[in-house]
mmCIF file of C-alpha atoms in Angstrom:
data_model
loop_
_atom_site.group_PDB
_atom_site.id
_atom_site.type_symbol
_atom_site.label_atom_id
_atom_site.label_comp_id
_atom_site.label_asym_id
_atom_site.label_seq_id
_atom_site.Cartn_x
_atom_site.Cartn_y
_atom_site.Cartn_z
ATOM 1 C CA MET A 1 -0.007 0.002 0.002
ATOM 2 C CA THR A 2 1.117 3.523 -0.748
ATOM 3 C CA LEU A 3 3.222 5.566 1.659
ATOM 4 C CA ARG A 4 0.939 8.155 3.263
ATOM 5 C CA TYR A 5 1.350 11.613 1.726
ATOM 6 C CA LEU A 6 1.881 14.568 4.028
ATOM 7 C CA GLY A 7 2.503 18.036 2.673
ATOM 8 C CA ASN A 8 1.040 20.874 0.673
ATOM 9 C CA SER A 9 -2.242 20.399 -1.146
ATOM 10 C CA PRO A 10 -5.326 22.536 -1.861
ATOM 11 C CA TYR A 11 -7.376 21.136 1.036
ATOM 12 C CA CYS A 12 -8.929 24.440 2.020
ATOM 13 C CA ALA A 13 -12.218 23.076 3.430
ATOM 14 C CA ALA A 14 -10.741 20.012 5.129
ATOM 15 C CA ASN A 15 -7.844 21.941 6.668
ATOM 16 C CA SER A 16 -10.170 24.756 7.761
ATOM 17 C CA LEU A 17 -12.486 22.284 9.476
ATOM 18 C CA SER A 18 -9.457 20.684 11.125
ATOM 19 C CA VAL A 19 -8.539 24.082 12.558
ATOM 20 C CA ILE A 20 -12.078 24.553 13.848
ATOM 21 C CA PHE A 21 -12.430 21.001 15.236
ATOM 22 C CA GLY A 22 -9.059 21.083 16.965
ATOM 23 C CA GLU A 23 -8.015 17.933 18.806
ATOM 24 C CA ALA A 24 -11.572 16.561 18.625
ATOM 25 C CA GLY A 25 -11.348 16.256 14.840
ATOM 26 C CA PRO A 26 -10.161 13.237 12.838
ATOM 27 C CA GLY A 27 -7.661 15.146 10.689
ATOM 28 C CA ALA A 28 -7.848 16.578 7.197
ATOM 29 C CA PRO A 29 -7.533 13.288 5.245
ATOM 30 C CA MET A 30 -10.564 11.742 6.922
ATOM 31 C CA ILE A 31 -12.540 14.980 6.557
ATOM 32 C CA GLU A 32 -11.753 15.185 2.840
ATOM 33 C CA VAL A 33 -12.574 11.528 2.142
ATOM 34 C CA ALA A 34 -15.813 11.817 4.136
ATOM 35 C CA SER A 35 -16.806 14.693 1.858
ATOM 36 C CA GLY A 36 -16.866 12.367 -1.146
ATOM 37 C CA SER A 37 -14.559 14.554 -3.229
ATOM 38 C CA PRO A 38 -12.209 11.742 -4.400
ATOM 39 C CA PHE A 39 -14.850 9.613 -6.060
ATOM 40 C CA GLY A 40 -15.566 10.214 -9.737
ATOM 41 C CA PHE A 41 -14.745 12.350 -12.745
ATOM 42 C CA SER A 42 -16.675 15.125 -14.443
ATOM 43 C CA ILE A 43 -16.551 17.982 -16.913
ATOM 44 C CA GLY A 44 -17.840 21.281 -15.546
ATOM 45 C CA GLN A 45 -19.049 24.268 -17.530
ATOM 46 C CA VAL A 46 -17.220 27.486 -16.669
ATOM 47 C CA ASP A 47 -17.997 30.923 -18.138
ATOM 48 C CA GLY A 48 -14.397 31.799 -18.855
ATOM 49 C CA GLY A 49 -14.979 34.699 -21.218
ATOM 50 C CA HIS A 50 -16.955 36.672 -18.651
ATOM 51 C CA ARG A 51 -14.251 36.267 -16.036
ATOM 52 C CA ARG A 52 -11.598 37.567 -18.417
ATOM 53 C CA GLY A 53 -13.704 40.643 -19.130
ATOM 54 C CA PHE A 54 -14.620 39.732 -22.707
ATOM 55 C CA PRO A 55 -18.078 40.867 -23.859
ATOM 56 C CA ASP A 56 -18.762 37.578 -25.679
ATOM 57 C CA HIS A 57 -18.972 34.913 -23.005
ATOM 58 C CA GLU A 58 -17.070 31.703 -23.681
ATOM 59 C CA ILE A 59 -18.341 28.577 -22.002
ATOM 60 C CA GLU A 60 -15.331 26.367 -21.295
ATOM 61 C CA GLU A 61 -15.288 22.714 -20.323
ATOM 62 C CA ILE A 62 -13.151 22.144 -17.209
ATOM 63 C CA VAL A 63 -11.904 18.783 -15.925
ATOM 64 C CA PHE A 64 -12.796 17.860 -12.329
ATOM 65 C CA PHE A 65 -11.586 14.710 -10.558
ATOM 66 C CA SER A 66 -14.866 14.376 -8.697
ATOM 67 C CA SER A 67 -18.351 13.067 -9.447
ATOM 68 C CA PRO A 68 -20.908 15.185 -11.327
ATOM 69 C CA ARG A 69 -23.088 14.523 -8.258
ATOM 70 C CA TRP A 70 -20.548 16.229 -5.983
ATOM 71 C CA SER A 71 -20.139 19.897 -5.107
ATOM 72 C CA PRO A 72 -18.253 21.682 -2.298
ATOM 73 C CA ASP A 73 -21.558 22.395 -0.531
ATOM 74 C CA PHE A 74 -22.466 18.684 -0.734
ATOM 75 C CA GLY A 75 -19.013 17.825 0.563
ATOM 76 C CA LEU A 76 -19.165 20.088 3.597
ATOM 77 C CA ALA A 77 -22.600 18.813 4.582
ATOM 78 C CA ARG A 78 -21.572 15.196 4.071
ATOM 79 C CA SER A 79 -18.337 15.561 6.057
ATOM 80 C CA LEU A 80 -20.151 17.022 9.039
ATOM 81 C CA ASP A 81 -22.853 14.337 8.949
ATOM 82 C CA VAL A 82 -20.433 11.406 8.563
ATOM 83 C CA LEU A 83 -18.121 12.684 11.302
ATOM 84 C CA GLY A 84 -20.871 13.501 13.817
ATOM 85 C CA TRP A 85 -20.638 17.295 13.827
ATOM 86 C CA ASP A 86 -23.338 19.974 13.688
ATOM 87 C CA CYS A 87 -23.220 23.678 12.941
ATOM 88 C CA ASP A 88 -25.504 26.599 12.190
ATOM 89 C CA ARG A 89 -25.525 27.761 8.540
ATOM 90 C CA ILE A 90 -26.274 31.427 7.881
ATOM 91 C CA HIS A 91 -26.934 32.420 4.258
ATOM 92 C CA SER A 92 -29.816 34.874 4.095
ATOM 93 C CA SER A 93 -28.171 38.274 3.676
ATOM 94 C CA ALA A 94 -24.904 40.195 3.767
ATOM 95 C CA GLU A 95 -26.002 41.921 6.967
ATOM 96 C CA GLU A 96 -26.644 38.659 8.815
ATOM 97 C CA ALA A 97 -23.409 37.190 7.513
ATOM 98 C CA VAL A 98 -21.350 40.157 8.737
ATOM 99 C CA ALA A 99 -23.144 39.995 12.068
ATOM 100 C CA ALA A 100 -22.070 36.359 12.385
ATOM 101 C CA LEU A 101 -18.473 37.378 11.608
ATOM 102 C CA ARG A 102 -18.622 39.987 14.369
ATOM 103 C CA ARG A 103 -19.700 37.277 16.844
ATOM 104 C CA ALA A 104 -16.759 35.070 15.874
ATOM 105 C CA SER A 105 -13.689 34.733 18.075
ATOM 106 C CA HIS A 106 -10.679 32.493 18.604
ATOM 107 C CA ASP A 107 -12.865 30.377 20.881
ATOM 108 C CA ALA A 108 -15.791 30.409 18.448
ATOM 109 C CA PRO A 109 -14.379 30.429 14.902
ATOM 110 C CA VAL A 110 -16.613 30.363 11.841
ATOM 111 C CA LEU A 111 -16.226 28.961 8.340
ATOM 112 C CA VAL A 112 -16.600 31.696 5.723
ATOM 113 C CA GLY A 113 -17.424 30.916 2.113
ATOM 114 C CA PRO A 114 -17.371 29.815 -0.588
ATOM 115 C CA LEU A 115 -15.411 32.873 -1.670
ATOM 116 C CA GLU A 116 -14.013 33.748 -5.099
ATOM 117 C CA MET A 117 -10.289 33.231 -4.569
ATOM 118 C CA GLY A 118 -9.326 35.600 -7.363
ATOM 119 C CA LEU A 119 -11.054 38.514 -5.619
ATOM 120 C CA LEU A 120 -9.248 38.075 -2.290
ATOM 121 C CA PRO A 121 -6.833 41.044 -2.423
ATOM 122 C CA TYR A 122 -4.056 39.449 -0.349
ATOM 123 C CA PHE A 123 -3.593 36.682 -2.964
ATOM 124 C CA PRO A 124 -0.632 37.638 -5.150
ATOM 125 C CA GLY A 125 -0.963 37.585 -8.920
ATOM 126 C CA LEU A 126 -4.735 37.298 -9.256
ATOM 127 C CA GLY A 127 -6.897 40.413 -8.906
ATOM 128 C CA GLN A 128 -9.832 39.094 -10.905
ATOM 129 C CA ALA A 129 -12.396 36.318 -10.637
ATOM 130 C CA VAL A 130 -10.986 32.974 -11.777
ATOM 131 C CA GLY A 131 -13.809 30.647 -10.772
ATOM 132 C CA ALA A 132 -11.903 29.101 -7.855
ATOM 133 C CA ASP A 133 -13.887 28.621 -4.651
ATOM 134 C CA HIS A 134 -12.223 29.055 -1.270
ATOM 135 C CA VAL A 135 -13.082 29.196 2.421
ATOM 136 C CA LEU A 136 -11.575 30.971 5.429
ATOM 137 C CA VAL A 137 -11.635 30.398 9.165
ATOM 138 C CA GLY A 138 -13.065 33.636 10.531
ATOM 139 C CA LEU A 139 -11.666 34.710 13.915
ATOM 140 C CA GLY A 140 -13.544 37.984 14.391
ATOM 141 C CA VAL A 141 -13.889 41.539 13.081
ATOM 142 C CA GLU A 142 -11.484 44.327 14.010
ATOM 143 C CA GLY A 143 -12.902 47.657 12.870
ATOM 144 C CA ASP A 144 -13.747 47.081 9.209
ATOM 145 C CA LEU A 145 -11.367 44.114 8.813
ATOM 146 C CA LEU A 146 -12.021 40.387 9.118
ATOM 147 C CA ARG A 147 -9.213 38.546 10.884
ATOM 148 C CA ALA A 148 -8.913 35.002 9.551
ATOM 149 C CA HIS A 149 -6.776 31.933 9.073
ATOM 150 C CA ASP A 150 -6.341 31.111 5.393
ATOM 151 C CA VAL A 151 -5.022 27.550 5.468
ATOM 152 C CA ILE A 152 -3.347 27.863 2.062
ATOM 153 C CA GLY A 153 -0.629 29.734 3.929
ATOM 154 C CA TRP A 154 -1.726 32.950 5.630
ATOM 155 C CA PRO A 155 -2.372 32.731 9.374
ATOM 156 C CA PHE A 156 -4.083 35.765 10.933
ATOM 157 C CA VAL A 157 -4.593 37.401 7.527
ATOM 158 C CA THR A 158 -6.911 40.426 7.269
ATOM 159 C CA ILE A 159 -9.360 41.480 4.586
ATOM 160 C CA SER A 160 -11.725 44.458 4.539
ATOM 161 C CA LEU A 161 -15.408 43.651 4.844
ATOM 162 C CA ASP A 162 -16.069 45.433 1.540
ATOM 163 C CA ASP A 163 -13.533 43.264 -0.287
ATOM 164 C CA LEU A 164 -14.855 40.179 1.452
ATOM 165 C CA LEU A 165 -18.443 40.905 0.384
ATOM 166 C CA ALA A 166 -17.294 41.407 -3.206
ATOM 167 C CA ALA A 167 -15.677 37.955 -3.169
ATOM 168 C CA TRP A 168 -18.669 36.370 -1.420
ATOM 169 C CA GLN A 169 -21.298 36.490 -4.179
ATOM 170 C CA GLY A 170 -21.103 32.784 -5.077
ATOM 171 C CA ASP A 171 -21.739 33.450 -8.760
ATOM 172 C CA THR A 172 -18.406 32.681 -10.438
ATOM 173 C CA PHE A 173 -18.153 28.920 -9.907
ATOM 174 C CA ALA A 174 -18.935 25.867 -12.021
ATOM 175 C CA TYR A 175 -21.671 24.919 -9.550
ATOM 176 C CA GLU A 176 -24.631 26.790 -8.072
ATOM 177 C CA THR A 177 -24.306 28.001 -4.516
ATOM 178 C CA GLU A 178 -25.637 30.721 -2.232
ATOM 179 C CA ALA A 179 -23.961 34.009 -1.387
ATOM 180 C CA TYR A 180 -22.833 35.052 2.084
ATOM 181 C CA GLN A 181 -22.613 31.582 3.636
ATOM 182 C CA VAL A 182 -21.256 31.326 7.175
ATOM 183 C CA ARG A 183 -21.121 28.153 9.233
ATOM 184 C CA ALA A 184 -20.927 28.841 12.946
ATOM 185 C CA GLY A 185 -21.561 27.160 16.282
ATOM 186 C CA PHE A 186 -19.631 23.999 15.504
ATOM 187 C CA ARG A 187 -20.283 21.240 18.000
ATOM 188 C CA GLN A 188 -19.614 17.525 18.118
ATOM 189 C CA ALA A 189 -23.005 15.818 18.296
ATOM 190 C CA ARG A 190 -21.612 12.319 18.756
ATOM 191 C CA PRO A 191 -18.239 10.565 18.684
ATOM 192 C CA VAL A 192 -17.556 8.632 15.497
ATOM 193 C CA ALA A 193 -14.887 5.954 15.245
ATOM 194 C CA THR A 194 -12.638 5.938 12.199
ATOM 195 C CA GLU A 195 -14.056 2.554 11.127
ATOM 196 C CA GLU A 196 -17.602 3.951 11.054
ATOM 197 C CA ALA A 197 -16.493 7.099 9.220
ATOM 198 C CA VAL A 198 -14.740 5.035 6.546
ATOM 199 C CA ARG A 199 -17.732 2.709 6.159
ATOM 200 C CA ARG A 200 -20.086 5.638 5.635
ATOM 201 C CA SER A 201 -17.591 7.234 3.270
ATOM 202 C CA MET A 202 -17.722 4.046 1.203
ATOM 203 C CA GLU A 203 -21.506 4.419 1.008
ATOM 204 C CA THR A 204 -21.042 8.002 -0.196
ATOM 205 C CA ALA A 205 -18.515 6.818 -2.772
ATOM 206 C CA ILE A 206 -20.946 4.252 -4.188
ATOM 207 C CA HIS A 207 -23.634 6.906 -4.615
ATOM 208 C CA LEU A 208 -21.227 9.284 -6.331
ATOM 209 C CA LEU A 209 -19.676 6.639 -8.582
ATOM 210 C CA GLU A 210 -23.090 5.504 -9.804
ATOM 211 C CA ALA A 211 -23.371 8.682 -11.907
ATOM 212 C CA PRO A 212 -23.531 7.462 -15.519
ATOM 213 C CA GLU A 213 -21.656 10.498 -16.857
ATOM 214 C CA ILE A 214 -18.302 9.530 -15.317
ATOM 215 C CA ALA A 215 -16.780 7.253 -17.983
ATOM 216 C CA PRO A 216 -17.874 9.514 -20.893
ATOM 217 C CA ALA A 217 -16.351 12.483 -19.046
ATOM 218 C CA ALA A 218 -12.920 10.821 -18.947
ATOM 219 C CA GLN A 219 -13.173 10.176 -22.683
ATOM 220 C CA ARG A 220 -14.200 13.806 -23.229
ATOM 221 C CA ALA A 221 -11.152 14.987 -21.249
ATOM 222 C CA ALA A 222 -8.895 13.038 -23.621
ATOM 223 C CA GLU A 223 -10.618 14.659 -26.589
ATOM 224 C CA LEU A 224 -10.181 18.134 -25.099
ATOM 225 C CA VAL A 225 -6.453 17.524 -24.701
ATOM 226 C CA GLU A 226 -6.130 16.273 -28.261
ATOM 227 C CA ALA A 227 -8.043 19.294 -29.568
ATOM 228 C CA GLY A 228 -5.746 21.657 -27.662
ATOM 229 C CA LEU A 229 -6.492 22.941 -24.173
ATOM 230 C CA THR A 230 -7.407 26.576 -23.697
ATOM 231 C CA ASN A 231 -5.386 28.607 -21.223
ATOM 232 C CA MET A 232 -8.110 28.294 -18.601
ATOM 233 C CA GLN A 233 -8.482 24.527 -19.096
ATOM 234 C CA TYR A 234 -4.719 24.075 -18.810
ATOM 235 C CA LYS A 235 -4.300 26.292 -15.743
ATOM 236 C CA TYR A 236 -7.163 24.573 -13.903
ATOM 237 C CA LEU A 237 -5.378 21.265 -14.348
ATOM 238 C CA VAL A 238 -1.761 22.163 -13.587
ATOM 239 C CA GLU A 239 -2.498 24.692 -10.828
ATOM 240 C CA PHE A 240 -5.231 22.863 -8.912
ATOM 241 C CA GLN A 241 -7.033 19.833 -10.248
ATOM 242 C CA VAL A 242 -4.118 17.417 -10.570
ATOM 243 C CA GLN A 243 -2.807 18.316 -7.102
ATOM 244 C CA ALA A 244 -6.203 18.011 -5.482
ATOM 245 C CA GLY A 245 -7.237 14.917 -7.384
ATOM 246 C CA ALA A 246 -4.102 12.925 -6.666
ATOM 247 C CA ARG A 247 -4.044 13.884 -2.983
ATOM 248 C CA ARG A 248 -7.687 13.018 -2.429
ATOM 249 C CA LEU A 249 -7.301 9.619 -4.078
ATOM 250 C CA ALA A 250 -4.104 8.891 -2.152
ATOM 251 C CA ASP A 251 -5.803 9.646 1.151
ATOM 252 C CA ALA A 252 -8.813 7.525 0.253
ATOM 253 C CA ALA A 253 -6.529 4.645 -0.763
ATOM 254 C CA VAL A 254 -4.810 4.586 2.627
ATOM 255 C CA LEU A 255 -7.991 4.935 4.675
ATOM 256 C CA PHE A 256 -9.926 2.284 2.758
ATOM 257 C CA HIS A 257 -6.998 -0.158 2.755
ATOM 258 C CA ASP A 258 -6.457 0.275 6.496
ATOM 259 C CA ALA A 259 -10.199 -0.381 7.043
ATOM 260 C CA GLY A 260 -9.920 -3.721 5.232
ATOM 261 C CA ALA A 261 -11.262 -2.645 1.830
ATOM 262 C CA THR A 262 -8.038 -3.750 0.142
ATOM 263 C CA ALA A 263 -9.375 -4.166 -3.403
ATOM 264 C CA SER A 264 -10.947 -0.713 -3.331
ATOM 265 C CA GLY A 265 -7.770 0.733 -1.810
ATOM 266 C CA ALA A 266 -5.639 -0.780 -4.570
ATOM 267 C CA ILE A 267 -7.823 0.751 -7.307
ATOM 268 C CA LEU A 268 -7.764 4.134 -5.558
ATOM 269 C CA GLU A 269 -3.958 3.957 -5.404
ATOM 270 C CA GLN A 270 -3.852 3.130 -9.118
ATOM 271 C CA GLN A 271 -6.075 6.163 -9.807
ATOM 272 C CA ALA A 272 -3.869 8.375 -7.615
ATOM 273 C CA LYS A 273 -0.788 7.335 -9.561
ATOM 274 C CA LEU A 274 -2.476 7.979 -12.903
ATOM 275 C CA VAL A 275 -3.682 11.420 -11.851
ATOM 276 C CA GLY A 276 -0.323 12.243 -10.264
ATOM 277 C CA SER A 277 1.464 11.348 -13.487
ATOM 278 C CA LEU A 278 -0.529 13.982 -15.374
ATOM 279 C CA GLN A 279 1.391 16.924 -13.898
ATOM 280 C CA LEU A 280 4.654 16.243 -15.737
ATOM 281 C CA LEU A 281 2.894 15.254 -18.940
ATOM 282 C CA LEU A 282 0.865 18.474 -18.936
ATOM 283 C CA MET A 283 3.870 20.638 -18.128
ATOM 284 C CA LYS A 284 5.765 19.020 -21.024
ATOM 285 C CA HIS A 285 2.697 19.453 -23.263
ATOM 286 C CA ASP A 286 2.767 15.774 -24.147
ATOM 287 C CA ASP A 287 -0.807 15.715 -25.414
ATOM 288 C CA ALA A 288 -0.760 12.125 -26.659
ATOM 289 C CA ALA A 289 0.417 10.698 -23.333
ATOM 290 C CA THR A 290 -1.958 12.963 -21.367
ATOM 291 C CA ALA A 291 -4.942 11.832 -23.411
ATOM 292 C CA SER A 292 -3.851 8.218 -22.944
ATOM 293 C CA VAL A 293 -3.887 8.634 -19.153
ATOM 294 C CA PHE A 294 -7.417 10.048 -19.236
ATOM 295 C CA ARG A 295 -8.555 7.093 -21.339
ATOM 296 C CA GLU A 296 -6.859 4.688 -18.925
ATOM 297 C CA LEU A 297 -8.632 6.328 -16.015
ATOM 298 C CA GLY A 298 -12.098 5.956 -17.542
ATOM 299 C CA PRO A 299 -12.784 2.263 -16.805
ATOM 300 C CA THR A 300 -11.230 2.402 -13.325
ATOM 301 C CA TYR A 301 -14.271 4.195 -11.928
ATOM 302 C CA GLY A 302 -16.542 1.295 -12.790
ATOM 303 C CA GLU A 303 -13.966 -1.099 -11.349
ATOM 304 C CA LEU A 304 -13.888 0.911 -8.122
ATOM 305 C CA LEU A 305 -17.685 0.916 -7.905
ATOM 306 C CA ASP A 306 -17.763 -2.891 -8.269
ATOM 307 C CA ALA A 307 -15.095 -3.324 -5.600
ATOM 308 C CA LEU A 308 -16.851 -0.991 -3.169
ATOM 309 C CA ARG A 309 -20.152 -2.822 -3.567
ATOM 310 C CA LYS A 310 -18.407 -6.049 -2.593
ATOM 311 C CA GLU A 311 -16.400 -4.604 0.305
ATOM 312 C CA SER A 312 -18.846 -2.152 1.899
#
């Protein structure tokens, strides 16, 4: 079985929840796997032209290493349910959201988002919407500034409330979501053993892998590569999707294998290696080899579904 990976990865929701849960939490890998994010493959529709300021909107097809049935909102809700945690979700208005931020503290942190990463002014090199969703751990308001932990790498960062609200509209992503979401009042409703959390994560995986669009999406990804990726399609892959996809699969492989689902764990490790191999191929612009990897991935999702049904 694979050596467990520890290190950088775009686990913003899982790492943020780990900060909030503290020692009572199961750690970011279990949180991420419980969300269902590793299981599946899809092509999302992103309005790239609008984000680049062009008057004629261009709808671009973006590769996601997750099920078409999955979204970050689904993942957050599923993680909390599987792991036995509750919280209060506020999403009605900007005024109520800011009021919730003002009630936050180091002892009562809140989860803020999804936010448009490109509109967070402390991020270097962005400055415009890029369709990337992000969350922060809110620690309270100081004057007109939110103090927060950004788990990508900025502890105790600040952002003005005006800038935060501009990034908090929820209208730039490849999935539908609500603006001004805050999750507060986190509390552990019941203790959940790792074995139970993994078992319920396997149930989630089966549901997500049953989406009939998965295998055709992998084939479509190969065709997109062969036709020539746009700048947005390419950047999504090399700057986020490959990292996130390989890490999620690697974590799922270890957790499932350790829980006794060895066949499922082996397939997940195979998928992690295939996705991980894409980074070099994409950076070298080896389109033929990249397309071949996507085609090799396609049938593994059905194989994983069969294995999970037998082992769950």
